[in-house]
Amino acid sequence: MPTIFSKIIAREIPATIVYEDELVIAFKDIRPLTPVHILIVPKREIPTVNDVTPEDEAALGRLFTVAAKIAAENGIAERGYRLMVNCNKDARQEVFHLHMHILGGRELGPMLVQADMPE
Ligand code: AMP
C-alpha cells in the first residue's frame, strides 16, 4: 500500500506543494502547528529513520538544503525554526514515510514539555 505521502507525490491526492525535485518533495502540513509548518519528504518510501540506508544519503542531505531554502523563502531563517523527524511509537510517528517537519513563525518554546518527562 502506498503511503499518503506517496499519493501526494503521484498527484493522487491534493496538497499545497511548495518545492519538488528528483529526490524530495515539500508541501504544507494539513494540520499546521505553527504559522510555517511544512513537510519535506524523500520520494523513496523509507518507512522510518530505522530503515535508512547509505543509498538514501543524497536524499536525506537534500532535506536540509531544501529546509534552508524554505526557511529563507518564508522569512523565518533569521528568527529561527525547528526541524523534526519522528520515529516510531514513542515519538508518535503517524505517517510511515520518513519526513522532516519545518516548524517556525512563532516562538516555539522548549523542545519537549517538562510534564512529559518521567520523575
Ligand atoms: P508524524 O507524526 O511526524 O508522522 O507527522 C505526520 C504529519 O503529516 C502530521 O503533522 C499530519 O498533520 C501530516 N499530514 C497527514 N496527512 C497529510 C496530508 N494529506 N497532507 C499534508 N500533511 C498531512
XYZ file of N, CA, C and O and ligand atoms in Angstrom:
499
model
N 0.851 -1.208 0.000
C 0.000 0.000 0.000
C 0.885 1.256 0.000
O 1.716 1.426 0.889
N 0.691 2.145 -0.979
C 1.461 3.396 -0.939
C 1.037 4.256 0.253
O -0.121 4.221 0.675
N 1.957 4.997 0.789
C 1.617 5.897 1.891
C 0.860 7.110 1.350
O 0.882 7.391 0.145
N 0.257 7.845 2.274
C -0.458 9.068 1.879
C 0.508 10.050 1.220
O 0.131 10.782 0.297
N 1.769 10.025 1.642
C 2.733 10.942 1.028
C 3.112 10.478 -0.380
O 3.326 11.310 -1.256
N 3.174 9.156 -0.597
C 3.413 8.674 -1.970
C 2.254 9.066 -2.875
O 2.443 9.348 -4.067
N 1.044 9.089 -2.325
C -0.120 9.508 -3.128
C -0.034 10.996 -3.474
O -0.448 11.406 -4.556
N 0.522 11.787 -2.559
C 0.735 13.213 -2.868
C 1.786 13.337 -3.971
O 1.612 14.088 -4.933
N 2.876 12.566 -3.849
C 3.943 12.598 -4.871
C 3.373 12.214 -6.238
O 3.709 12.815 -7.259
N 2.455 11.221 -6.250
C 1.857 10.748 -7.507
C 0.702 11.626 -7.967
O 0.057 11.327 -8.972
N 0.417 12.700 -7.214
C -0.694 13.631 -7.526
C -2.042 12.908 -7.484
O -2.972 13.286 -8.165
N -2.135 11.875 -6.637
C -3.423 11.168 -6.479
C -4.291 11.839 -5.429
O -5.508 11.652 -5.421
N -3.670 12.552 -4.498
C -4.435 13.378 -3.565
C -3.796 14.765 -3.536
O -2.593 14.901 -3.782
N -4.606 15.787 -3.242
C -4.079 17.149 -3.328
C -3.208 17.528 -2.138
O -3.347 16.962 -1.043
N -2.332 18.474 -2.370
C -1.511 19.062 -1.307
C -1.009 20.389 -1.841
O -0.958 20.605 -3.060
N -0.643 21.267 -0.917
C -0.045 22.542 -1.331
C 1.462 22.324 -1.416
O 2.182 22.403 -0.417
N 1.911 22.007 -2.612
C 3.325 21.682 -2.838
C 4.110 22.984 -2.993
O 3.729 23.862 -3.760
N 5.196 23.099 -2.209
C 5.992 24.328 -2.259
C 7.365 24.102 -2.897
O 8.056 25.065 -3.233
N 7.752 22.842 -3.062
C 9.061 22.551 -3.667
C 9.046 21.094 -4.153
O 8.440 20.226 -3.508
N 9.738 20.843 -5.255
C 9.896 19.458 -5.715
C 11.136 19.363 -6.590
O 11.429 20.259 -7.380
N 11.889 18.283 -6.423
C 12.967 17.967 -7.355
C 13.003 16.454 -7.527
O 12.038 15.762 -7.173
N 14.096 15.926 -8.050
C 14.129 14.487 -8.353
C 14.205 13.622 -7.093
O 13.870 12.433 -7.143
N 14.618 14.205 -5.972
C 14.822 13.406 -4.757
C 13.772 13.633 -3.673
O 13.480 12.719 -2.889
N 13.256 14.852 -3.570
C 12.357 15.196 -2.461
C 11.189 16.045 -2.945
O 11.234 16.642 -4.026
N 10.174 16.097 -2.076
C 9.033 16.988 -2.314
C 8.738 17.679 -0.982
O 9.013 17.113 0.091
N 8.202 18.899 -1.036
C 7.816 19.610 0.193
C 6.417 20.177 0.005
O 6.083 20.698 -1.065
N 5.612 20.030 1.056
C 4.229 20.549 0.989
C 3.793 20.965 2.380
O 4.384 20.559 3.400
N 2.738 21.806 2.439
C 2.252 22.313 3.719
C 1.590 21.193 4.509
O 0.847 20.375 3.937
N 1.862 21.170 5.818
C 1.201 20.203 6.682
C -0.294 20.528 6.720
O -0.699 21.681 6.827
N -1.117 19.492 6.668
C -2.574 19.678 6.619
C -3.124 20.175 7.964
O -4.199 20.784 8.001
N -2.409 19.914 9.048
C -2.835 20.391 10.381
C -1.675 21.192 10.990
O -0.955 20.691 11.873
N -1.498 22.446 10.517
C -0.304 23.194 10.939
C -0.290 23.484 12.431
O -1.297 23.871 13.007
N 0.862 23.280 13.042
C 1.063 23.553 14.470
C 1.676 24.924 14.688
O 1.701 25.422 15.817
N 2.210 25.511 13.629
C 2.880 26.808 13.691
C 2.540 27.568 12.411
O 2.083 26.955 11.430
N 2.758 28.899 12.383
C 2.435 29.660 11.168
C 3.114 29.094 9.914
O 2.529 29.109 8.828
N 4.347 28.624 10.076
C 5.007 27.901 8.973
C 5.174 26.457 9.427
O 5.860 26.191 10.429
N 4.513 25.538 8.761
C 4.645 24.109 9.071
C 4.605 23.362 7.743
O 3.554 23.180 7.128
N 5.792 22.968 7.322
C 5.965 22.331 6.015
C 6.672 21.003 6.213
O 7.529 20.868 7.099
N 6.286 20.023 5.423
C 6.915 18.699 5.465
C 7.793 18.528 4.243
O 7.376 18.862 3.129
N 9.000 18.026 4.446
C 9.898 17.686 3.331
C 10.067 16.181 3.348
O 10.400 15.592 4.393
N 9.833 15.559 2.203
C 9.684 14.107 2.142
C 10.564 13.540 1.028
O 10.444 13.974 -0.131
N 11.421 12.565 1.331
C 12.136 11.881 0.250
C 11.131 11.149 -0.638
O 10.155 10.582 -0.143
N 11.362 11.153 -1.928
C 10.402 10.477 -2.819
C 10.421 8.970 -2.611
O 9.395 8.312 -2.726
N 11.593 8.425 -2.307
C 11.647 6.991 -1.996
C 10.923 6.752 -0.675
O 11.109 7.487 0.293
N 10.100 5.722 -0.656
C 9.256 5.468 0.514
C 10.064 4.752 1.597
O 10.051 3.526 1.691
N 10.731 5.527 2.440
C 11.501 5.000 3.570
C 10.557 5.063 4.773
O 10.127 6.146 5.154
N 10.206 3.922 5.387
C 9.190 3.994 6.458
C 9.624 4.834 7.661
O 8.855 5.679 8.126
N 10.822 4.564 8.192
C 11.275 5.291 9.386
C 12.779 5.535 9.276
O 13.458 4.968 8.413
N 13.307 6.303 10.213
C 14.763 6.519 10.249
C 15.486 5.179 10.389
O 16.594 5.014 9.878
N 14.865 4.213 11.040
C 15.494 2.901 11.222
C 15.744 2.173 9.898
O 16.526 1.222 9.851
N 15.044 2.592 8.850
C 15.147 1.918 7.552
C 16.088 2.627 6.580
O 16.207 2.213 5.423
N 16.728 3.678 7.039
C 17.634 4.446 6.180
C 18.848 3.599 5.785
O 19.381 2.842 6.606
N 19.260 3.730 4.533
C 20.458 3.033 4.042
C 21.427 4.068 3.466
O 21.026 5.216 3.202
N 22.683 3.676 3.234
C 23.631 4.630 2.633
C 23.132 5.187 1.300
O 23.445 6.325 0.947
N 22.330 4.436 0.583
C 21.815 4.927 -0.704
C 20.872 6.128 -0.524
O 20.582 6.842 -1.481
N 20.387 6.307 0.682
C 19.454 7.414 0.936
C 20.173 8.715 1.294
O 19.520 9.743 1.501
N 21.500 8.672 1.399
C 22.198 9.840 1.938
C 22.013 11.094 1.084
O 21.893 12.199 1.626
N 21.933 10.933 -0.220
C 21.744 12.126 -1.066
C 20.381 12.754 -0.788
O 20.273 13.980 -0.604
N 19.357 11.940 -0.714
C 18.004 12.474 -0.463
C 17.917 13.069 0.940
O 17.306 14.134 1.135
N 18.544 12.423 1.907
C 18.456 12.922 3.283
C 19.249 14.216 3.449
O 18.822 15.129 4.163
N 20.366 14.320 2.762
C 21.097 15.590 2.765
C 20.275 16.687 2.110
O 20.269 17.839 2.568
N 19.561 16.329 1.055
C 18.721 17.297 0.348
C 17.631 17.868 1.260
O 17.223 19.016 1.113
N 17.169 17.059 2.229
C 16.151 17.580 3.160
C 16.644 18.869 3.812
O 15.878 19.811 4.003
N 17.929 18.903 4.171
C 18.452 20.078 4.866
C 18.636 21.275 3.928
O 18.339 22.413 4.312
N 19.121 21.035 2.717
C 19.292 22.183 1.814
C 17.929 22.760 1.434
O 17.762 23.980 1.334
N 16.935 21.884 1.291
C 15.587 22.373 0.967
C 14.977 23.060 2.188
O 14.282 24.073 2.056
N 15.255 22.553 3.387
C 14.751 23.208 4.606
C 15.283 24.639 4.691
O 14.531 25.581 4.978
N 16.576 24.817 4.420
C 17.162 26.158 4.482
C 16.523 27.080 3.443
O 16.235 28.250 3.717
N 16.289 26.554 2.269
C 15.659 27.347 1.200
C 14.238 27.745 1.595
O 13.827 28.902 1.442
N 13.476 26.803 2.119
C 12.090 27.087 2.511
C 12.059 28.072 3.675
O 11.221 28.983 3.709
N 12.980 27.936 4.613
C 13.040 28.874 5.736
C 13.303 30.288 5.223
O 12.631 31.246 5.645
N 14.238 30.427 4.306
C 14.533 31.755 3.743
C 13.317 32.301 3.010
O 12.941 33.471 3.195
N 12.691 31.491 2.209
C 11.520 31.942 1.430
C 10.365 32.367 2.331
O 9.564 33.218 1.962
N 10.266 31.751 3.499
C 9.167 32.063 4.418
C 9.542 33.110 5.469
O 8.760 33.387 6.382
N 10.750 33.668 5.360
C 11.168 34.756 6.238
C 11.415 34.341 7.677
O 11.307 35.166 8.587
N 11.763 33.080 7.903
C 11.976 32.612 9.281
C 13.431 32.217 9.541
O 13.759 31.759 10.637
N 14.290 32.398 8.552
C 15.676 31.933 8.696
C 16.378 32.627 9.853
O 17.054 31.977 10.665
N 16.229 33.948 9.950
C 16.951 34.689 10.992
C 16.350 34.455 12.370
O 17.068 34.278 13.351
N 15.041 34.494 12.460
C 14.378 34.264 13.756
C 14.645 32.857 14.262
O 14.777 32.620 15.459
N 14.618 31.913 13.348
C 14.871 30.520 13.706
C 13.642 29.649 13.534
O 12.520 30.138 13.338
N 13.888 28.384 13.587
C 12.842 27.392 13.334
C 13.337 26.054 13.858
O 14.490 25.917 14.279
N 12.459 25.077 13.860
C 12.824 23.751 14.356
C 12.610 22.728 13.245
O 11.578 22.746 12.571
N 13.581 21.819 13.089
C 13.454 20.695 12.155
C 13.242 19.443 12.986
O 13.968 19.211 13.957
N 12.252 18.630 12.617
C 11.876 17.500 13.471
C 11.593 16.268 12.602
O 10.909 16.373 11.580
N 12.121 15.140 13.031
C 11.825 13.858 12.377
C 11.394 12.887 13.469
O 12.182 12.583 14.383
N 10.174 12.412 13.411
C 9.674 11.457 14.401
C 9.934 10.028 13.930
O 9.833 9.743 12.734
N 10.252 9.154 14.888
C 10.481 7.743 14.545
C 9.716 6.840 15.502
O 9.993 6.840 16.716
N 8.756 6.132 14.938
C 8.016 5.078 15.653
C 7.169 5.588 16.822
O 6.907 6.780 16.940
N 6.775 4.657 17.672
C 5.693 4.890 18.621
C 6.011 5.943 19.688
O 5.182 6.826 19.948
N 7.169 5.861 20.307
C 7.468 6.803 21.378
C 7.492 8.247 20.878
O 7.216 9.180 21.639
N 7.827 8.431 19.606
C 7.835 9.778 19.026
C 6.499 10.122 18.372
O 6.345 11.202 17.799
N 5.559 9.197 18.441
C 4.204 9.391 17.872
C 4.243 9.635 16.374
O 3.495 10.477 15.849
N 5.113 8.914 15.671
C 5.104 8.992 14.207
C 3.755 8.512 13.701
O 3.268 7.448 14.105
N 3.146 9.297 12.821
C 1.812 8.966 12.289
C 1.881 8.419 10.876
O 1.107 7.542 10.504
N 2.765 8.997 10.073
C 2.855 8.596 8.667
C 4.194 7.904 8.469
O 5.254 8.501 8.681
N 4.115 6.631 8.048
C 5.323 5.809 7.965
C 5.970 5.932 6.583
O 6.120 4.972 5.840
N 6.318 7.164 6.302
C 7.090 7.552 5.117
C 7.944 8.707 5.630
O 7.404 9.796 5.886
N 9.211 8.427 5.847
C 10.099 9.376 6.534
C 9.891 10.798 6.021
O 9.781 11.028 4.806
N 9.833 11.759 6.951
C 9.638 13.161 6.577
C 10.229 14.063 7.640
O 10.297 13.697 8.812
N 10.617 15.246 7.213
C 11.133 16.274 8.117
C 10.097 17.388 8.221
O 9.612 17.888 7.207
N 9.756 17.747 9.484
C 8.882 18.897 9.704
C 9.741 20.156 9.785
O 10.775 20.151 10.465
N 9.304 21.237 9.146
C 9.855 22.568 9.400
C 8.792 23.323 10.173
O 7.667 23.493 9.679
N 9.149 23.734 11.386
C 8.200 24.430 12.258
C 8.767 25.804 12.577
O 9.895 25.916 13.069
N 7.996 26.852 12.318
C 8.501 28.191 12.618
C 7.429 29.247 12.450
O 6.261 28.949 12.182
N 7.860 30.501 12.638
C 6.937 31.625 12.504
C 6.410 32.118 13.835
O 5.633 33.077 13.877
N 6.799 31.458 14.906
C 6.493 31.934 16.259
C 7.536 31.343 17.204
O 8.267 30.419 16.815
N 7.570 31.867 18.434
C 8.481 31.308 19.437
C 7.988 29.894 19.757
O 6.815 29.683 20.011
N 8.878 28.928 19.733
C 8.442 27.527 19.781
C 8.445 26.903 21.172
O 7.948 25.793 21.341
N 9.016 27.588 22.131
C 9.025 27.004 23.470
C 10.074 25.914 23.580
O 10.867 25.691 22.666
N 10.078 25.216 24.728
C 11.104 24.186 24.932
C 10.921 23.030 23.949
O 9.819 22.822 23.413
N 11.977 22.266 23.755
C 11.932 21.177 22.775
C 10.884 20.147 23.163
O 10.156 19.620 22.333
N 10.812 19.833 24.458
C 9.798 18.911 24.972
C 9.152 19.559 26.182
O 9.799 20.328 26.896
N 7.890 19.234 26.422
C 7.199 19.786 27.587
C 7.688 19.050 28.831
O 7.750 17.811 28.856
N 8.023 19.835 29.867
C 8.594 19.241 31.075
C 7.681 18.169 31.670
O 8.138 17.146 32.163
N 6.363 18.394 31.569
C 5.396 17.465 32.149
C 5.496 16.074 31.511
O 5.072 15.082 32.101
N 6.055 16.014 30.299
C 6.182 14.727 29.624
C 7.347 13.908 30.181
O 7.490 12.723 29.864
N 8.203 14.554 30.982
C 9.382 13.855 31.488
C 9.020 12.964 32.674
O 8.247 13.376 33.533
N 9.580 11.779 32.741
C 9.338 10.944 33.916
C 10.005 11.566 35.132
O 10.941 12.348 35.004
N 9.510 11.198 36.321
C 10.108 11.714 37.574
C 11.542 11.237 37.703
O 11.866 10.140 37.291
P 4.426 12.484 12.051
O 3.758 12.408 13.390
O 5.833 13.001 12.142
O 4.309 11.202 11.269
O 3.634 13.621 11.263
C 2.770 13.386 10.206
C 2.266 14.734 9.747
O 1.622 14.560 8.487
C 1.238 15.371 10.688
O 1.723 16.641 11.124
C -0.005 15.494 9.811
O -0.751 16.666 10.060
C 0.570 15.467 8.412
N -0.331 15.005 7.368
C -1.075 13.876 7.377
N -1.771 13.765 6.233
C -1.433 14.833 5.474
C -1.807 15.282 4.182
N -2.679 14.602 3.420
N -1.269 16.424 3.718
C -0.398 17.125 4.467
N 0.002 16.754 5.688
C -0.508 15.619 6.197
